[in-house]
Amino acid sequence: MSNVSSTADDILACARTLIIAGGYNGFSYADIADVVGIRKPSIHHHFASKVDLVRTLVSRYREEAQAGLAAMERNVPDPGEQLKSYVAYWEMCIKDATAPFCVCALLASELPILPEEVALEVRAHFRALASWLTSVMERGKRQGRLQLSSTARIEAEGFMATVHGAMLSARAYGDPKMFGVIAQPLLDRLSPRG
């Protein structure tokens, strides 16, 4: 049973890498079969269609993100430090190329062409992330740990857009340092002046 699970996990990991490299239409089951070292029918055994594969991938990605945010909530109580940790996570992923782009951010740029099942998962990721960021902003303002210039919800949406835009700039310039160049002023602006 673990071999079946391992193969499915290998397929998902490969699909994730291929999506980050080229988007939804940038890969086929033949590409996955070559990388994973299996035949295309084996992929269909685990995921009947590309839609099933990518929907499952995004669903798991969302679960991983939620687990990561929950762990941060437990381990980093200060809202300002949570935002710094979130940015630091992405900065390291981009720097060491382990996850140079958020899968959902990349897929969001393709929403008009995505199958509805995949689009629903991508939108759910953005709603969950915005909700978490909003709660962090609200707590930070209440505790005097963050200085907001708008509502918590608007600040959260702007934060999310800036982080995703910084990923895009780092990719466009081929320079991982661009992420921090863009994200650091955002963190500075939210820090209370004292």
PDB file of C-alpha atoms in Angstrom:
ATOM      1  CA  MET A   1       0.000   0.000   0.000  1.00  0.00           C
ATOM      2  CA  SER A   2       2.834   2.423   0.772  1.00  0.00           C
ATOM      3  CA  ASN A   3       4.207   1.922  -2.751  1.00  0.00           C
ATOM      4  CA  VAL A   4       0.881   3.038  -4.249  1.00  0.00           C
ATOM      5  CA  SER A   5       0.843   6.048  -1.960  1.00  0.00           C
ATOM      6  CA  SER A   6       4.489   6.769  -2.755  1.00  0.00           C
ATOM      7  CA  THR A   7       3.829   6.681  -6.503  1.00  0.00           C
ATOM      8  CA  ALA A   8       0.875   9.037  -6.145  1.00  0.00           C
ATOM      9  CA  ASP A   9       3.018  11.364  -4.014  1.00  0.00           C
ATOM     10  CA  ASP A  10       5.804  11.241  -6.618  1.00  0.00           C
ATOM     11  CA  ILE A  11       3.297  12.113  -9.343  1.00  0.00           C
ATOM     12  CA  LEU A  12       1.958  15.027  -7.298  1.00  0.00           C
ATOM     13  CA  ALA A  13       5.453  16.321  -6.500  1.00  0.00           C
ATOM     14  CA  CYS A  14       6.416  16.156 -10.156  1.00  0.00           C
ATOM     15  CA  ALA A  15       3.210  17.910 -11.230  1.00  0.00           C
ATOM     16  CA  ARG A  16       3.863  20.651  -8.672  1.00  0.00           C
ATOM     17  CA  THR A  17       7.356  21.251 -10.051  1.00  0.00           C
ATOM     18  CA  LEU A  18       6.080  21.252 -13.635  1.00  0.00           C
ATOM     19  CA  ILE A  19       3.237  23.680 -12.816  1.00  0.00           C
ATOM     20  CA  ILE A  20       5.644  26.069 -11.104  1.00  0.00           C
ATOM     21  CA  ALA A  21       7.901  25.872 -14.166  1.00  0.00           C
ATOM     22  CA  GLY A  22       5.261  26.213 -16.865  1.00  0.00           C
ATOM     23  CA  GLY A  23       1.728  26.549 -15.573  1.00  0.00           C
ATOM     24  CA  TYR A  24      -1.310  24.327 -15.990  1.00  0.00           C
ATOM     25  CA  ASN A  25      -0.893  23.758 -19.711  1.00  0.00           C
ATOM     26  CA  GLY A  26       2.895  23.521 -19.487  1.00  0.00           C
ATOM     27  CA  PHE A  27       2.983  19.785 -18.833  1.00  0.00           C
ATOM     28  CA  SER A  28       1.349  16.516 -19.826  1.00  0.00           C
ATOM     29  CA  TYR A  29       1.089  13.039 -18.386  1.00  0.00           C
ATOM     30  CA  ALA A  30       3.934  12.065 -20.741  1.00  0.00           C
ATOM     31  CA  ASP A  31       6.173  14.640 -19.018  1.00  0.00           C
ATOM     32  CA  ILE A  32       5.292  13.212 -15.614  1.00  0.00           C
ATOM     33  CA  ALA A  33       5.828   9.632 -16.812  1.00  0.00           C
ATOM     34  CA  ASP A  34       9.330  10.546 -18.042  1.00  0.00           C
ATOM     35  CA  VAL A  35      10.328  12.247 -14.781  1.00  0.00           C
ATOM     36  CA  VAL A  36       8.774   9.739 -12.375  1.00  0.00           C
ATOM     37  CA  GLY A  37       9.823   6.740 -14.466  1.00  0.00           C
ATOM     38  CA  ILE A  38       6.406   5.172 -14.928  1.00  0.00           C
ATOM     39  CA  ARG A  39       4.048   4.646 -17.848  1.00  0.00           C
ATOM     40  CA  LYS A  40       1.179   7.044 -18.589  1.00  0.00           C
ATOM     41  CA  PRO A  41      -1.490   4.428 -17.772  1.00  0.00           C
ATOM     42  CA  SER A  42       0.007   4.210 -14.268  1.00  0.00           C
ATOM     43  CA  ILE A  43      -0.665   7.909 -13.790  1.00  0.00           C
ATOM     44  CA  HIS A  44      -4.268   7.410 -14.921  1.00  0.00           C
ATOM     45  CA  HIS A  45      -4.566   4.652 -12.316  1.00  0.00           C
ATOM     46  CA  HIS A  46      -3.909   7.260  -9.601  1.00  0.00           C
ATOM     47  CA  PHE A  47      -5.479  10.318 -11.260  1.00  0.00           C
ATOM     48  CA  ALA A  48      -8.066   9.670 -13.954  1.00  0.00           C
ATOM     49  CA  SER A  49      -7.496  13.054 -15.580  1.00  0.00           C
ATOM     50  CA  LYS A  50      -5.260  16.075 -15.425  1.00  0.00           C
ATOM     51  CA  VAL A  51      -8.117  17.920 -13.739  1.00  0.00           C
ATOM     52  CA  ASP A  52      -8.199  15.284 -10.962  1.00  0.00           C
ATOM     53  CA  LEU A  53      -4.428  15.462 -10.585  1.00  0.00           C
ATOM     54  CA  VAL A  54      -4.214  19.252 -10.320  1.00  0.00           C
ATOM     55  CA  ARG A  55      -7.328  19.526  -8.130  1.00  0.00           C
ATOM     56  CA  THR A  56      -5.782  16.993  -5.740  1.00  0.00           C
ATOM     57  CA  LEU A  57      -2.456  18.819  -5.872  1.00  0.00           C
ATOM     58  CA  VAL A  58      -4.045  22.175  -5.001  1.00  0.00           C
ATOM     59  CA  SER A  59      -6.191  20.607  -2.293  1.00  0.00           C
ATOM     60  CA  ARG A  60      -3.093  19.103  -0.656  1.00  0.00           C
ATOM     61  CA  TYR A  61      -1.210  22.351  -1.108  1.00  0.00           C
ATOM     62  CA  ARG A  62      -4.016  24.140   0.733  1.00  0.00           C
ATOM     63  CA  GLU A  63      -3.867  21.560   3.552  1.00  0.00           C
ATOM     64  CA  GLU A  64      -0.087  22.016   3.832  1.00  0.00           C
ATOM     65  CA  ALA A  65      -0.477  25.790   3.902  1.00  0.00           C
ATOM     66  CA  GLN A  66      -3.159  25.609   6.593  1.00  0.00           C
ATOM     67  CA  ALA A  67      -1.001  23.275   8.681  1.00  0.00           C
ATOM     68  CA  GLY A  68       1.972  25.623   8.296  1.00  0.00           C
ATOM     69  CA  LEU A  69      -0.065  28.668   9.316  1.00  0.00           C
ATOM     70  CA  ALA A  70      -1.522  26.777  12.297  1.00  0.00           C
ATOM     71  CA  ALA A  71       1.985  25.797  13.415  1.00  0.00           C
ATOM     72  CA  MET A  72       3.085  29.404  13.101  1.00  0.00           C
ATOM     73  CA  GLU A  73       0.114  30.497  15.227  1.00  0.00           C
ATOM     74  CA  ARG A  74       1.236  28.059  17.950  1.00  0.00           C
ATOM     75  CA  ASN A  75       4.952  28.854  17.782  1.00  0.00           C
ATOM     76  CA  VAL A  76       5.027  32.564  16.994  1.00  0.00           C
ATOM     77  CA  PRO A  77       2.465  34.409  19.147  1.00  0.00           C
ATOM     78  CA  ASP A  78       3.292  37.980  18.057  1.00  0.00           C
ATOM     79  CA  PRO A  79       1.285  39.082  14.953  1.00  0.00           C
ATOM     80  CA  GLY A  80       4.133  41.214  13.587  1.00  0.00           C
ATOM     81  CA  GLU A  81       6.526  38.299  13.941  1.00  0.00           C
ATOM     82  CA  GLN A  82       3.994  36.029  12.203  1.00  0.00           C
ATOM     83  CA  LEU A  83       4.037  38.310   9.157  1.00  0.00           C
ATOM     84  CA  LYS A  84       7.855  38.401   9.245  1.00  0.00           C
ATOM     85  CA  SER A  85       7.948  34.600   9.493  1.00  0.00           C
ATOM     86  CA  TYR A  86       5.552  34.243   6.574  1.00  0.00           C
ATOM     87  CA  VAL A  87       7.711  36.518   4.424  1.00  0.00           C
ATOM     88  CA  ALA A  88      10.904  34.790   5.631  1.00  0.00           C
ATOM     89  CA  TYR A  89       9.459  31.412   4.644  1.00  0.00           C
ATOM     90  CA  TRP A  90       8.873  32.555   1.075  1.00  0.00           C
ATOM     91  CA  GLU A  91      12.168  34.392   0.939  1.00  0.00           C
ATOM     92  CA  MET A  92      14.018  31.181   1.823  1.00  0.00           C
ATOM     93  CA  CYS A  93      11.956  29.069  -0.594  1.00  0.00           C
ATOM     94  CA  ILE A  94      12.739  31.479  -3.420  1.00  0.00           C
ATOM     95  CA  LYS A  95      16.400  31.792  -2.469  1.00  0.00           C
ATOM     96  CA  ASP A  96      17.061  28.046  -2.307  1.00  0.00           C
ATOM     97  CA  ALA A  97      14.572  27.286  -5.140  1.00  0.00           C
ATOM     98  CA  THR A  98      12.663  24.705  -3.070  1.00  0.00           C
ATOM     99  CA  ALA A  99       9.394  26.502  -3.857  1.00  0.00           C
ATOM    100  CA  PRO A 100      10.224  29.516  -6.023  1.00  0.00           C
ATOM    101  CA  PHE A 101       6.570  30.409  -6.511  1.00  0.00           C
ATOM    102  CA  CYS A 102       3.260  29.781  -4.781  1.00  0.00           C
ATOM    103  CA  VAL A 103       1.416  27.157  -6.838  1.00  0.00           C
ATOM    104  CA  CYS A 104      -1.921  28.857  -6.199  1.00  0.00           C
ATOM    105  CA  ALA A 105      -0.610  32.298  -7.148  1.00  0.00           C
ATOM    106  CA  LEU A 106       0.697  30.901 -10.408  1.00  0.00           C
ATOM    107  CA  LEU A 107      -2.563  29.086 -11.120  1.00  0.00           C
ATOM    108  CA  ALA A 108      -4.559  32.208 -10.209  1.00  0.00           C
ATOM    109  CA  SER A 109      -2.903  33.952 -13.140  1.00  0.00           C
ATOM    110  CA  GLU A 110      -4.426  31.235 -15.317  1.00  0.00           C
ATOM    111  CA  LEU A 111      -7.956  31.245 -13.850  1.00  0.00           C
ATOM    112  CA  PRO A 112      -9.680  32.032 -17.173  1.00  0.00           C
ATOM    113  CA  ILE A 113      -8.349  28.783 -18.680  1.00  0.00           C
ATOM    114  CA  LEU A 114      -8.495  26.509 -15.623  1.00  0.00           C
ATOM    115  CA  PRO A 115     -11.159  23.823 -15.254  1.00  0.00           C
ATOM    116  CA  GLU A 116     -13.753  24.922 -12.690  1.00  0.00           C
ATOM    117  CA  GLU A 117     -12.803  22.166 -10.213  1.00  0.00           C
ATOM    118  CA  VAL A 118      -9.239  23.494 -10.079  1.00  0.00           C
ATOM    119  CA  ALA A 119     -10.334  27.138 -10.041  1.00  0.00           C
ATOM    120  CA  LEU A 120     -12.538  26.468  -6.992  1.00  0.00           C
ATOM    121  CA  GLU A 121      -9.561  25.056  -5.072  1.00  0.00           C
ATOM    122  CA  VAL A 122      -7.347  28.004  -6.054  1.00  0.00           C
ATOM    123  CA  ARG A 123      -9.990  30.514  -4.955  1.00  0.00           C
ATOM    124  CA  ALA A 124     -10.434  28.633  -1.682  1.00  0.00           C
ATOM    125  CA  HIS A 125      -6.686  28.966  -1.021  1.00  0.00           C
ATOM    126  CA  PHE A 126      -6.833  32.728  -1.532  1.00  0.00           C
ATOM    127  CA  ARG A 127      -9.893  33.059   0.706  1.00  0.00           C
ATOM    128  CA  ALA A 128      -8.234  31.036   3.479  1.00  0.00           C
ATOM    129  CA  LEU A 129      -4.962  32.962   3.245  1.00  0.00           C
ATOM    130  CA  ALA A 130      -6.787  36.308   3.209  1.00  0.00           C
ATOM    131  CA  SER A 131      -8.819  35.233   6.229  1.00  0.00           C
ATOM    132  CA  TRP A 132      -5.692  34.259   8.172  1.00  0.00           C
ATOM    133  CA  LEU A 133      -3.895  37.473   7.227  1.00  0.00           C
ATOM    134  CA  THR A 134      -6.967  39.510   8.213  1.00  0.00           C
ATOM    135  CA  SER A 135      -7.026  37.872  11.642  1.00  0.00           C
ATOM    136  CA  VAL A 136      -3.297  38.568  12.064  1.00  0.00           C
ATOM    137  CA  MET A 137      -3.826  42.217  11.085  1.00  0.00           C
ATOM    138  CA  GLU A 138      -6.769  42.569  13.481  1.00  0.00           C
ATOM    139  CA  ARG A 139      -4.839  41.057  16.407  1.00  0.00           C
ATOM    140  CA  GLY A 140      -1.771  43.098  15.592  1.00  0.00           C
ATOM    141  CA  LYS A 141      -3.729  46.326  15.562  1.00  0.00           C
ATOM    142  CA  ARG A 142      -5.536  45.467  18.816  1.00  0.00           C
ATOM    143  CA  GLN A 143      -2.252  44.612  20.534  1.00  0.00           C
ATOM    144  CA  GLY A 144      -0.444  47.645  19.149  1.00  0.00           C
ATOM    145  CA  ARG A 145       1.983  45.348  17.306  1.00  0.00           C
ATOM    146  CA  LEU A 146       0.960  46.448  13.785  1.00  0.00           C
ATOM    147  CA  GLN A 147       0.187  49.849  12.368  1.00  0.00           C
ATOM    148  CA  LEU A 148      -2.541  49.693   9.748  1.00  0.00           C
ATOM    149  CA  SER A 149      -3.388  52.473   7.353  1.00  0.00           C
ATOM    150  CA  SER A 150      -6.663  50.862   6.288  1.00  0.00           C
ATOM    151  CA  THR A 151      -9.014  48.107   7.471  1.00  0.00           C
ATOM    152  CA  ALA A 152      -7.493  44.780   8.443  1.00  0.00           C
ATOM    153  CA  ARG A 153      -9.119  43.139   5.414  1.00  0.00           C
ATOM    154  CA  ILE A 154      -7.716  45.679   2.953  1.00  0.00           C
ATOM    155  CA  GLU A 155      -4.281  45.467   4.587  1.00  0.00           C
ATOM    156  CA  ALA A 156      -4.434  41.657   4.362  1.00  0.00           C
ATOM    157  CA  GLU A 157      -5.329  41.736   0.676  1.00  0.00           C
ATOM    158  CA  GLY A 158      -2.567  44.252  -0.014  1.00  0.00           C
ATOM    159  CA  PHE A 159      -0.066  42.165   1.937  1.00  0.00           C
ATOM    160  CA  MET A 160      -0.996  39.033   0.010  1.00  0.00           C
ATOM    161  CA  ALA A 161      -0.813  40.836  -3.339  1.00  0.00           C
ATOM    162  CA  THR A 162       2.567  42.362  -2.484  1.00  0.00           C
ATOM    163  CA  VAL A 163       4.051  39.015  -1.436  1.00  0.00           C
ATOM    164  CA  HIS A 164       2.789  37.324  -4.602  1.00  0.00           C
ATOM    165  CA  GLY A 165       3.957  40.270  -6.705  1.00  0.00           C
ATOM    166  CA  ALA A 166       7.384  40.048  -5.082  1.00  0.00           C
ATOM    167  CA  MET A 167       7.546  36.395  -6.139  1.00  0.00           C
ATOM    168  CA  LEU A 168       6.729  37.439  -9.681  1.00  0.00           C
ATOM    169  CA  SER A 169       9.374  40.172  -9.672  1.00  0.00           C
ATOM    170  CA  ALA A 170      12.024  37.793  -8.335  1.00  0.00           C
ATOM    171  CA  ARG A 171      11.175  35.426 -11.175  1.00  0.00           C
ATOM    172  CA  ALA A 172      11.022  38.149 -13.824  1.00  0.00           C
ATOM    173  CA  TYR A 173      14.403  39.577 -12.842  1.00  0.00           C
ATOM    174  CA  GLY A 174      15.938  36.164 -12.246  1.00  0.00           C
ATOM    175  CA  ASP A 175      17.047  37.523  -8.884  1.00  0.00           C
ATOM    176  CA  PRO A 176      15.779  35.937  -5.646  1.00  0.00           C
ATOM    177  CA  LYS A 177      16.890  39.033  -3.719  1.00  0.00           C
ATOM    178  CA  MET A 178      14.146  41.069  -5.412  1.00  0.00           C
ATOM    179  CA  PHE A 179      11.618  39.303  -3.197  1.00  0.00           C
ATOM    180  CA  GLY A 180      13.096  40.839  -0.049  1.00  0.00           C
ATOM    181  CA  VAL A 181      13.670  44.194  -1.736  1.00  0.00           C
ATOM    182  CA  ILE A 182       9.909  44.394  -2.296  1.00  0.00           C
ATOM    183  CA  ALA A 183       8.637  42.630   0.843  1.00  0.00           C
ATOM    184  CA  GLN A 184      10.806  44.345   3.459  1.00  0.00           C
ATOM    185  CA  PRO A 185       9.302  47.841   3.002  1.00  0.00           C
ATOM    186  CA  LEU A 186       5.861  46.274   3.458  1.00  0.00           C
ATOM    187  CA  LEU A 187       6.910  44.816   6.806  1.00  0.00           C
ATOM    188  CA  ASP A 188       8.556  48.119   7.785  1.00  0.00           C
ATOM    189  CA  ARG A 189       5.372  50.054   6.983  1.00  0.00           C
ATOM    190  CA  LEU A 190       3.281  47.756   9.178  1.00  0.00           C
ATOM    191  CA  SER A 191       5.674  47.960  12.141  1.00  0.00           C
ATOM    192  CA  PRO A 192       4.554  50.397  14.816  1.00  0.00           C
ATOM    193  CA  ARG A 193       6.649  53.522  15.001  1.00  0.00           C
ATOM    194  CA  GLY A 194       7.828  54.120  18.473  1.00  0.00           C
TER     195      GLY A 194
END
